[in-house]
Coordinates of C-alpha atoms in Angstrom, one line a residue:
Chain Y
M1 CA -28.8 36.8 -40.5
F2 CA -27.7 39.1 -43.3
R3 CA -24.6 41.2 -43.3
N4 CA -25.2 44.8 -42.4
Q5 CA -23.3 48.1 -41.6
Y6 CA -23.1 47.4 -37.9
D7 CA -21.3 44.2 -37.8
T8 CA -17.6 44.8 -38.2
D9 CA -16.8 45.7 -34.8
V10 CA -17.8 44.2 -31.7
T11 CA -17.8 47.6 -30.1
T12 CA -20.4 48.9 -32.5
W13 CA -24.1 48.9 -31.7
S14 CA -26.7 48.5 -34.1
P15 CA -29.6 50.8 -34.1
T16 CA -32.0 48.2 -32.8
G17 CA -29.5 47.7 -29.9
R18 CA -27.8 44.5 -31.0
L19 CA -24.1 43.6 -31.0
F20 CA -23.8 41.7 -34.3
Q21 CA -20.2 40.3 -33.6
V22 CA -21.5 38.6 -30.4
E23 CA -24.4 37.1 -32.2
Y24 CA -22.1 35.8 -34.9
A25 CA -19.9 34.3 -32.3
M26 CA -23.0 32.6 -30.7
E27 CA -23.5 31.2 -34.5
A28 CA -20.1 29.6 -34.2
V29 CA -21.4 27.7 -31.2
K30 CA -24.1 26.1 -33.3
Q31 CA -21.7 24.8 -35.9
G32 CA -19.8 22.6 -33.6
S33 CA -20.8 19.1 -33.0
A34 CA -23.3 18.5 -30.2
A35 CA -22.6 18.6 -26.5
I36 CA -25.2 17.5 -24.0
G37 CA -25.4 18.0 -20.0
L38 CA -27.9 16.9 -17.6
R39 CA -28.2 16.6 -13.7
S40 CA -30.0 15.0 -11.0
R41 CA -29.9 16.0 -7.4
S42 CA -26.6 14.2 -7.0
H43 CA -24.9 13.6 -10.2
V44 CA -24.1 15.5 -13.5
V45 CA -23.6 13.8 -16.8
L46 CA -21.7 15.6 -19.8
A47 CA -21.7 13.9 -23.1
S48 CA -20.3 14.8 -26.6
V49 CA -20.5 13.5 -30.2
N50 CA -17.0 12.6 -31.3
K51 CA -16.2 13.9 -34.8
A52 CA -13.0 13.5 -36.7
Q53 CA -11.5 15.6 -39.4
S54 CA -11.0 12.3 -41.5
E55 CA -10.9 8.7 -40.9
L56 CA -7.1 9.1 -40.4
S57 CA -7.1 11.4 -37.5
S58 CA -8.4 11.2 -34.0
H59 CA -11.4 13.0 -32.7
Q60 CA -11.4 16.3 -31.1
R61 CA -11.5 16.3 -27.4
K62 CA -14.6 18.3 -26.2
I63 CA -15.0 17.4 -22.6
F64 CA -12.4 18.5 -20.1
K65 CA -11.9 17.8 -16.3
V66 CA -11.6 21.1 -14.4
D67 CA -11.4 19.7 -11.1
D68 CA -12.6 16.5 -9.3
H69 CA -16.0 18.2 -8.8
I70 CA -16.2 20.1 -12.0
G71 CA -16.2 19.1 -15.7
V72 CA -17.0 21.2 -18.8
A73 CA -18.3 20.2 -22.3
I74 CA -17.7 22.7 -25.3
A75 CA -19.2 23.3 -28.6
G76 CA -17.8 25.7 -31.2
L77 CA -14.1 26.8 -31.8
T78 CA -12.3 24.1 -29.8
A79 CA -9.2 26.0 -29.6
D80 CA -11.1 28.7 -27.7
G81 CA -12.7 26.0 -25.5
R82 CA -9.3 24.8 -24.6
V83 CA -8.1 28.2 -23.6
L84 CA -11.1 28.8 -21.4
S85 CA -10.8 25.4 -19.8
R86 CA -7.2 26.2 -18.9
Y87 CA -8.4 29.4 -17.1
M88 CA -11.1 27.5 -15.2
R89 CA -8.6 25.0 -14.0
S90 CA -6.4 27.8 -13.0
E91 CA -9.0 29.4 -11.0
S92 CA -10.2 26.1 -9.3
I93 CA -6.9 25.0 -8.4
N94 CA -5.9 28.5 -6.9
H95 CA -8.9 28.3 -4.8
S96 CA -8.2 24.8 -3.7
F97 CA -4.8 25.9 -2.8
T98 CA -5.5 28.9 -0.7
Y99 CA -8.8 27.4 1.0
E100 CA -8.1 23.5 0.8
S101 CA -11.7 23.3 -0.4
P102 CA -13.4 22.8 -3.8
L103 CA -14.4 26.0 -5.7
P104 CA -18.1 26.3 -5.7
V105 CA -19.4 25.8 -9.3
G106 CA -21.5 28.9 -9.4
R107 CA -18.5 31.2 -8.4
L108 CA -16.4 29.7 -11.1
V109 CA -19.1 30.2 -13.8
V110 CA -19.5 33.8 -12.8
R111 CA -15.8 34.4 -13.0
L112 CA -15.8 32.8 -16.3
A113 CA -18.6 34.8 -17.7
D114 CA -17.5 38.3 -16.5
K115 CA -13.6 38.1 -16.8
A116 CA -13.2 35.8 -19.8
Q117 CA -16.3 36.2 -21.8
Q118 CA -18.1 39.6 -21.1
V119 CA -14.5 41.5 -21.3
C120 CA -14.2 40.3 -25.0
T121 CA -17.3 41.9 -26.1
Q122 CA -16.2 45.2 -24.9
R123 CA -12.8 45.7 -26.2
S124 CA -12.3 46.7 -29.6
W125 CA -9.0 44.8 -29.9
K126 CA -10.4 41.7 -28.8
R127 CA -12.9 39.3 -30.3
P128 CA -15.7 37.1 -28.4
Y129 CA -14.7 33.4 -27.7
G130 CA -16.6 31.5 -30.2
V131 CA -17.4 28.6 -28.0
G132 CA -20.2 27.7 -25.7
L133 CA -19.4 25.8 -22.4
L134 CA -21.6 23.4 -20.4
V135 CA -20.2 23.4 -17.0
G136 CA -21.4 20.6 -14.7
G137 CA -20.3 20.4 -11.1
L138 CA -20.9 19.7 -7.4
D139 CA -20.8 21.9 -4.5
E140 CA -22.3 22.5 -1.1
S141 CA -25.7 23.4 -2.4
G142 CA -25.9 20.3 -4.8
A143 CA -25.4 19.4 -8.3
H144 CA -25.4 22.1 -10.9
L145 CA -25.4 22.5 -14.7
Y146 CA -24.6 25.8 -16.2
Y147 CA -24.4 27.0 -19.8
N148 CA -21.8 29.8 -20.6
C149 CA -22.6 31.8 -23.8
P150 CA -20.0 33.7 -25.9
S151 CA -21.8 36.8 -25.0
G152 CA -20.9 36.4 -21.2
N153 CA -24.5 35.3 -20.3
Y154 CA -24.9 32.2 -18.3
F155 CA -27.9 30.2 -17.1
E156 CA -28.5 27.1 -14.9
Y157 CA -30.1 24.2 -16.5
Q158 CA -31.6 20.9 -15.4
A159 CA -30.5 19.5 -18.8
F160 CA -29.2 21.3 -22.1
A161 CA -27.7 20.7 -25.5
I162 CA -25.6 22.8 -27.7
G163 CA -24.1 22.4 -31.1
S164 CA -25.2 21.2 -34.4
R165 CA -28.6 19.3 -34.5
S166 CA -28.9 20.0 -30.7
Q167 CA -32.7 20.9 -31.2
A168 CA -33.4 17.2 -31.6
A169 CA -31.7 16.4 -28.3
K170 CA -33.2 19.5 -26.5
T171 CA -36.8 18.1 -27.7
Y172 CA -35.8 14.7 -26.2
L173 CA -34.8 16.2 -22.9
E174 CA -37.7 18.7 -22.8
R175 CA -39.9 15.4 -22.6
R176 CA -37.9 13.9 -19.7
F177 CA -36.4 16.6 -17.8
E178 CA -38.9 16.6 -14.9
S179 CA -37.8 13.2 -13.8
F180 CA -34.1 14.0 -13.8
N181 CA -33.8 15.4 -10.3
E182 CA -34.8 12.0 -9.0
S183 CA -32.9 9.9 -11.5
S184 CA -30.4 7.2 -10.5
R185 CA -27.0 7.7 -11.9
E186 CA -27.5 4.9 -14.4
D187 CA -30.8 6.4 -15.6
L188 CA -29.0 9.8 -15.9
I189 CA -26.3 8.2 -18.3
K190 CA -28.9 6.4 -20.4
D191 CA -30.7 9.6 -21.0
A192 CA -27.6 11.4 -22.1
I193 CA -26.8 8.7 -24.5
L194 CA -30.2 8.7 -25.8
A195 CA -30.1 12.4 -26.3
I196 CA -26.9 12.0 -28.2
R197 CA -28.6 9.5 -30.3
E198 CA -31.2 12.0 -31.1
T199 CA -28.6 14.4 -32.5
L200 CA -27.2 11.7 -34.8
Q201 CA -30.3 11.6 -36.8
G202 CA -30.2 8.1 -38.1
E203 CA -26.7 7.1 -37.8
T204 CA -26.3 3.9 -35.7
L205 CA -25.3 4.9 -32.3
K206 CA -21.9 3.3 -31.3
S207 CA -19.6 3.9 -28.3
S208 CA -16.9 5.2 -30.4
L209 CA -19.3 8.2 -31.7
C210 CA -19.7 9.5 -28.4
T211 CA -17.8 10.5 -25.1
V212 CA -19.6 10.2 -21.8
S213 CA -18.5 11.8 -18.3
V214 CA -19.8 11.6 -14.9
L215 CA -19.4 13.3 -11.7
G216 CA -21.4 13.1 -8.5
V217 CA -21.4 13.0 -4.7
D218 CA -18.7 10.5 -4.0
E219 CA -17.6 10.3 -7.4
P220 CA -14.9 12.4 -8.9
F221 CA -15.2 13.5 -12.5
H222 CA -14.0 10.8 -14.8
F223 CA -14.9 9.5 -18.3
L224 CA -16.7 6.3 -18.9
D225 CA -14.8 3.8 -21.0
Q226 CA -16.1 2.6 -24.3
E227 CA -17.2 -1.0 -22.8
S228 CA -19.5 0.7 -20.2
I229 CA -21.1 3.0 -23.0
Q230 CA -21.6 0.1 -25.3
K231 CA -23.3 -1.9 -22.6
V232 CA -25.8 1.0 -22.0
I233 CA -26.3 1.3 -25.8
D234 CA -27.0 -2.5 -26.0
T235 CA -29.7 -2.1 -23.7
F236 CA -31.8 0.0 -26.1
E237 CA -30.1 -0.4 -29.5
K238 CA -31.5 -3.3 -31.5
V239 CA -28.6 -5.2 -33.2
P240 CA -29.3 -5.0 -36.8
E241 CA -28.1 -8.8 -37.5
E242 CA -27.5 -12.0 -35.6
E243 CA -24.6 -11.8 -33.1
E244 CA -22.5 -14.1 -35.1
D245 CA -22.7 -11.5 -37.9
G246 CA -21.8 -8.8 -35.4
G247 CA -18.7 -8.1 -37.3
E248 CA -20.2 -7.6 -40.7
A249 CA -23.0 -5.4 -39.3
E250 CA -20.5 -3.3 -37.6
A251 CA -18.6 -2.8 -41.0
E252 CA -21.8 -1.9 -42.7
A253 CA -22.8 0.5 -40.2
A254 CA -19.4 2.0 -40.2
A255 CA -19.5 2.6 -43.9
A256 CA -22.9 4.6 -43.7
P257 CA -22.0 7.2 -41.1
T258 CA -18.9 8.4 -42.8
E259 CA -21.0 9.2 -46.0
Q260 CA -23.7 11.1 -44.0
G261 CA -21.1 12.6 -42.0
G262 CA -19.2 13.9 -44.9
A263 CA -22.2 15.4 -46.8
G264 CA -23.6 17.3 -43.7
D265 CA -19.9 18.6 -42.7
Q266 CA -19.2 20.4 -46.0
D267 CA -20.1 23.8 -44.6
V268 CA -18.2 23.4 -41.4
A269 CA -14.9 25.2 -41.2
P270 CA -12.0 23.0 -40.2
M271 CA -11.3 24.9 -37.0
E272 CA -15.0 24.1 -35.6
M273 CA -15.6 20.7 -34.3
Chain Z
M1 CA -5.0 69.9 -2.5
T2 CA -2.4 67.9 -0.1
F3 CA 0.0 65.6 -1.4
T4 CA 1.6 62.8 0.5
I5 CA 4.8 61.5 -1.1
P6 CA 5.2 57.9 -0.7
I7 CA 8.2 57.1 1.0
D8 CA 10.1 54.4 -0.7
N9 CA 13.0 52.9 1.4
G10 CA 13.8 50.4 -1.0
D11 CA 14.7 46.9 -0.2
A12 CA 13.1 45.8 3.2
L13 CA 16.1 43.7 3.8
K14 CA 19.3 45.7 3.1
N15 CA 18.3 49.4 3.7
A16 CA 18.4 50.8 7.4
E17 CA 15.2 52.9 7.0
A18 CA 13.4 50.0 5.6
D19 CA 13.7 48.2 8.7
S20 CA 11.0 50.5 10.1
Q21 CA 8.6 49.1 7.5
R22 CA 8.7 45.3 8.7
T23 CA 8.1 43.8 11.9
L24 CA 11.2 43.3 13.9
Y25 CA 9.7 42.7 17.5
P26 CA 6.3 42.8 19.1
Y27 CA 5.2 45.7 21.4
V28 CA 1.8 45.0 22.8
T29 CA 1.3 41.2 23.3
G30 CA -1.5 38.9 24.5
T31 CA -0.5 35.7 26.2
S32 CA -1.8 32.1 25.9
I33 CA -4.9 30.7 24.1
V34 CA -6.1 27.4 25.2
A35 CA -8.8 25.6 23.0
I36 CA -10.5 22.2 23.0
K37 CA -13.0 20.2 20.8
Y38 CA -15.9 18.9 22.9
K39 CA -19.2 17.1 22.2
D40 CA -21.1 20.0 20.5
G41 CA -18.2 22.0 19.1
V42 CA -15.2 23.9 20.4
L43 CA -14.4 25.8 23.6
M44 CA -11.7 28.5 23.5
A45 CA -10.2 30.5 26.6
S46 CA -8.2 33.3 26.9
D47 CA -7.4 36.2 29.4
M48 CA -8.1 39.8 28.6
G49 CA -4.4 41.0 29.2
G50 CA -2.3 43.1 26.8
S51 CA 1.3 43.4 28.1
Y52 CA 3.7 46.1 27.0
G53 CA 6.9 44.2 27.7
S54 CA 6.9 43.3 31.3
T55 CA 4.0 45.9 32.1
L56 CA 0.5 44.6 32.3
R57 CA -0.6 47.5 30.5
Y58 CA -4.1 46.7 28.9
K59 CA -6.6 44.7 30.9
N60 CA -9.6 44.8 28.6
I61 CA -8.4 43.1 25.4
E62 CA -10.7 40.6 23.6
R63 CA -8.5 38.1 22.1
V64 CA -11.2 35.7 20.8
K65 CA -13.5 36.9 17.9
A66 CA -16.2 35.3 15.9
I67 CA -15.4 34.9 12.0
G68 CA -18.4 34.7 9.8
K69 CA -21.1 32.1 11.0
H70 CA -18.9 29.2 11.5
S71 CA -15.7 30.1 13.0
L72 CA -13.9 31.3 16.1
L73 CA -10.4 33.0 16.0
G74 CA -8.1 33.3 18.9
A75 CA -4.8 35.2 18.8
S76 CA -1.7 35.3 21.1
G77 CA 1.3 37.7 20.2
E78 CA 1.2 41.2 18.8
I79 CA -2.3 42.7 19.3
S80 CA -2.1 45.2 16.4
D81 CA -1.3 42.3 14.0
F82 CA -4.4 40.5 15.4
Q83 CA -6.3 43.5 14.6
E84 CA -4.9 43.6 11.1
I85 CA -5.8 40.0 10.5
L86 CA -9.3 40.6 11.7
R87 CA -9.6 43.2 9.0
Y88 CA -8.4 40.7 6.3
L89 CA -11.0 38.4 7.4
D90 CA -13.7 41.1 7.6
E91 CA -13.0 41.6 3.9
L92 CA -12.8 37.8 3.1
V93 CA -16.2 37.2 4.9
L94 CA -17.7 40.2 3.2
N95 CA -17.0 39.0 -0.3
D96 CA -18.1 35.5 0.6
N97 CA -21.5 36.9 1.9
M98 CA -21.9 39.1 -1.2
W99 CA -21.9 36.1 -3.5
D100 CA -25.2 35.2 -1.7
D101 CA -25.2 31.8 -3.3
G102 CA -25.6 29.2 -0.5
N103 CA -21.9 28.6 -0.1
S104 CA -20.3 29.8 2.9
L105 CA -16.6 29.8 4.3
G106 CA -16.1 27.2 6.9
P107 CA -13.4 26.8 9.4
K108 CA -11.1 24.8 7.3
E109 CA -11.4 27.4 4.5
V110 CA -10.6 30.2 7.0
H111 CA -7.5 28.1 8.5
N112 CA -6.0 27.5 5.2
Y113 CA -6.5 31.0 4.0
L114 CA -4.6 32.1 7.3
T115 CA -1.9 29.8 6.8
R116 CA -1.4 31.2 3.4
V117 CA -1.1 34.7 4.7
M118 CA 1.2 33.9 7.5
Y119 CA 3.5 31.9 5.6
N120 CA 3.7 34.4 2.6
R121 CA 4.4 37.2 5.2
R122 CA 7.1 35.0 6.7
N123 CA 8.7 34.6 3.4
K124 CA 9.0 38.4 2.9
F125 CA 10.7 38.6 6.3
N126 CA 7.7 40.6 7.5
P127 CA 5.7 38.5 9.9
L128 CA 2.5 38.9 11.6
W129 CA 3.8 38.4 15.1
N130 CA 0.8 36.1 16.2
T131 CA 0.1 32.6 16.9
L132 CA -3.5 31.9 16.0
V133 CA -6.1 29.3 16.9
L134 CA -8.9 28.7 14.6
G135 CA -12.0 26.6 15.8
G136 CA -15.3 26.2 14.3
V137 CA -18.3 23.8 13.5
K138 CA -19.7 23.3 10.0
N139 CA -22.2 20.7 8.9
G140 CA -21.8 19.0 12.1
E141 CA -18.0 18.5 12.0
S142 CA -15.9 20.3 14.5
Y143 CA -12.8 21.7 13.5
L144 CA -9.8 23.1 15.6
G145 CA -6.4 24.1 14.1
M146 CA -3.4 26.5 14.8
V147 CA -1.1 28.6 12.6
S148 CA 2.1 30.2 13.9
M149 CA 3.9 33.2 12.9
I150 CA 6.2 31.3 10.6
G151 CA 3.2 29.6 8.9
V152 CA 3.6 26.2 10.7
S153 CA -0.1 24.9 10.8
F154 CA -1.9 21.8 12.0
E155 CA -5.1 20.6 13.4
D156 CA -5.8 18.7 16.8
N157 CA -8.2 17.8 19.3
H158 CA -6.9 20.3 21.8
V159 CA -4.4 23.4 21.0
A160 CA -2.7 26.1 23.0
T161 CA -0.4 28.8 22.3
G162 CA 2.8 30.3 24.1
F163 CA 3.1 29.2 27.7
G164 CA -0.2 27.2 27.2
N165 CA 1.8 24.6 25.2
H166 CA 4.0 23.9 28.2
L167 CA 1.5 24.1 31.1
A168 CA -1.9 23.4 29.6
R169 CA -1.3 20.9 27.0
P170 CA 0.1 18.1 29.4
I171 CA -3.1 18.5 31.3
L172 CA -5.2 18.1 28.1
R173 CA -3.2 15.2 27.0
D174 CA -4.3 13.4 30.2
E175 CA -7.8 14.6 30.7
W176 CA -9.2 15.5 27.4
R177 CA -12.0 13.2 25.9
A178 CA -14.1 13.5 22.7
D179 CA -17.4 13.4 24.4
L180 CA -16.8 16.1 27.0
S181 CA -20.0 17.9 28.0
F182 CA -20.1 21.8 28.0
E183 CA -19.7 21.9 31.7
D184 CA -16.8 19.5 32.0
G185 CA -15.0 21.4 29.0
V186 CA -15.3 24.6 30.8
K187 CA -13.9 22.9 34.0
L188 CA -11.0 21.5 32.2
L189 CA -10.3 24.8 30.5
E190 CA -10.4 26.6 33.8
K191 CA -8.0 24.2 35.5
C192 CA -5.5 24.9 32.5
M193 CA -6.2 28.6 32.9
R194 CA -5.6 28.5 36.6
V195 CA -2.2 26.9 36.2
L196 CA -1.4 29.7 33.5
L197 CA -2.6 32.3 35.9
Y198 CA -0.2 31.1 38.9
R199 CA 2.8 30.4 36.6
D200 CA 2.7 32.8 33.6
R201 CA 3.8 36.2 34.6
S202 CA 1.8 37.9 31.6
A203 CA -1.5 36.3 32.5
I204 CA -4.1 38.4 34.4
N205 CA -7.1 37.1 36.4
K206 CA -9.7 38.1 34.0
L207 CA -10.8 35.6 31.3
Q208 CA -13.3 35.0 28.8
I209 CA -14.4 31.5 27.5
A210 CA -16.0 31.3 24.0
K211 CA -18.1 28.4 22.7
I212 CA -18.9 27.6 19.1
T213 CA -21.4 25.0 18.0
E214 CA -23.6 24.3 15.0
E215 CA -26.0 27.0 16.2
G216 CA -23.4 29.8 16.5
V217 CA -20.8 31.6 18.7
T218 CA -21.2 32.7 22.4
V219 CA -18.6 34.8 24.1
S220 CA -18.9 34.7 27.9
Q221 CA -18.8 37.9 29.9
P222 CA -15.4 38.4 31.6
Y223 CA -14.8 36.8 35.0
S224 CA -12.2 35.8 37.5
L225 CA -10.9 32.3 38.6
K226 CA -10.8 31.5 42.4
T227 CA -7.1 31.3 43.5
F228 CA -5.6 29.7 46.5
W229 CA -2.4 31.2 48.0
E230 CA -2.3 29.5 51.4
F231 CA 0.0 26.8 50.2
Q232 CA 2.8 26.1 52.8
A233 CA 5.4 27.1 50.2
F234 CA 4.0 30.5 49.9
H235 CA 4.1 31.2 53.6
N236 CA 7.2 33.1 54.8
P237 CA 8.6 33.4 51.2
T238 CA 11.9 34.7 52.2
A239 CA 12.6 31.6 54.4
G240 CA 15.1 30.2 51.8
A241 CA 16.9 33.4 51.2
Q242 CA 18.8 33.7 54.5
G243 CA 22.6 34.3 54.4
S244 CA 24.6 34.7 51.3
W245 CA 25.3 31.2 49.9

């Protein structure tokens, strides 16, 4: 995409009928680190890649609990993502308070798209939110996964990936998605972690590099702890050395990712994760 | 062009004229509602009377209405406030249907919405002068609850409003069972309504019984109960009034 005369204002159309500012906002989503969602008939799994500014800092939180039955994973400007998560939590809890019943995900997603996102594409004094949201949730009509775009569009998916290098994950998911509806909870988690691995492109997959969350029928939204994630990884990752040298192998593996990570991230603005 | 100047009387609590803007007492009232859960759902009985103080003014008021696909609402108290509540619920159900997304308001949601409405009005010292009974069935589960004009709300297997609390509930406490058939449920309700007819001065002998099950709502045609007045105590009613002390 090149600069042009029609891209200064979000309220300016181009002669070909495009709103460039909105499209630039969608570019911001592609700069963030990957987030993945997939669903079966009864469960939704959201996973994300943990990226930290430096070795000294903690990693950014990209997955948020909206309610017991709804979770959201974000990619792009995390600050924008946090604000939208707060909006979603507010809508959800207001509904629960008035009706003593969980807010259907489909309705939350429409409100998010209309009130929060689309409005910002139609006011000259606002800018679009630079964050894409994968909203996963459960309601009367089953498990759902939606993707909310900065443009205010939203789509429902069986599985989706957003953020940098998400194409690799999408390719993996495209091969497998037909079986997801009937997948067991464990298989779904495994597929999520495998999809995350695709986005890492060669880095060794470790539980510290990813966050995984699950929600389902009879299972409120919660994060999986590092141990459980590592157990799943161990079922398909071949350990490079013998178990006694496990410590050494980890140290080597740890050195490699930081180099690769540093090189790849030079173009990423500090506010995007 | 005609203008209507809105009248602002100010503080609803302190101004004299402002009193006309909030409910102080009820005018046309309905008497008890009695409702029970039974095997297939919920049964609700009410008479069709609307009293204007001590006068039995209106004799064709339906005090039980269907709400959406899954609920039944019965009300005692001020009839105009009941009609206002029906308008609120109409809007609620309409908006719910407009989503067209496979989700629908169940009796629990409606009950809680009403509780919020009643409680918030009470907090503004402008209550909707009703006691509401909300019953319904959704996904095989029966639900029966009540909300009062001050926002007190709860669920139970059998509920009643007004005089029903004093005359009908003791009967229900003794004779209600979870596996009542439709016929037994109706018989039980009729027993309660008969006592109310004898003893509640605002009751009239014209009642409706409404049924809600997973399949939907049915409201019966109005009918009357058989009454018996040949009790010894009713013969020669002035017998105890001889003399002056």
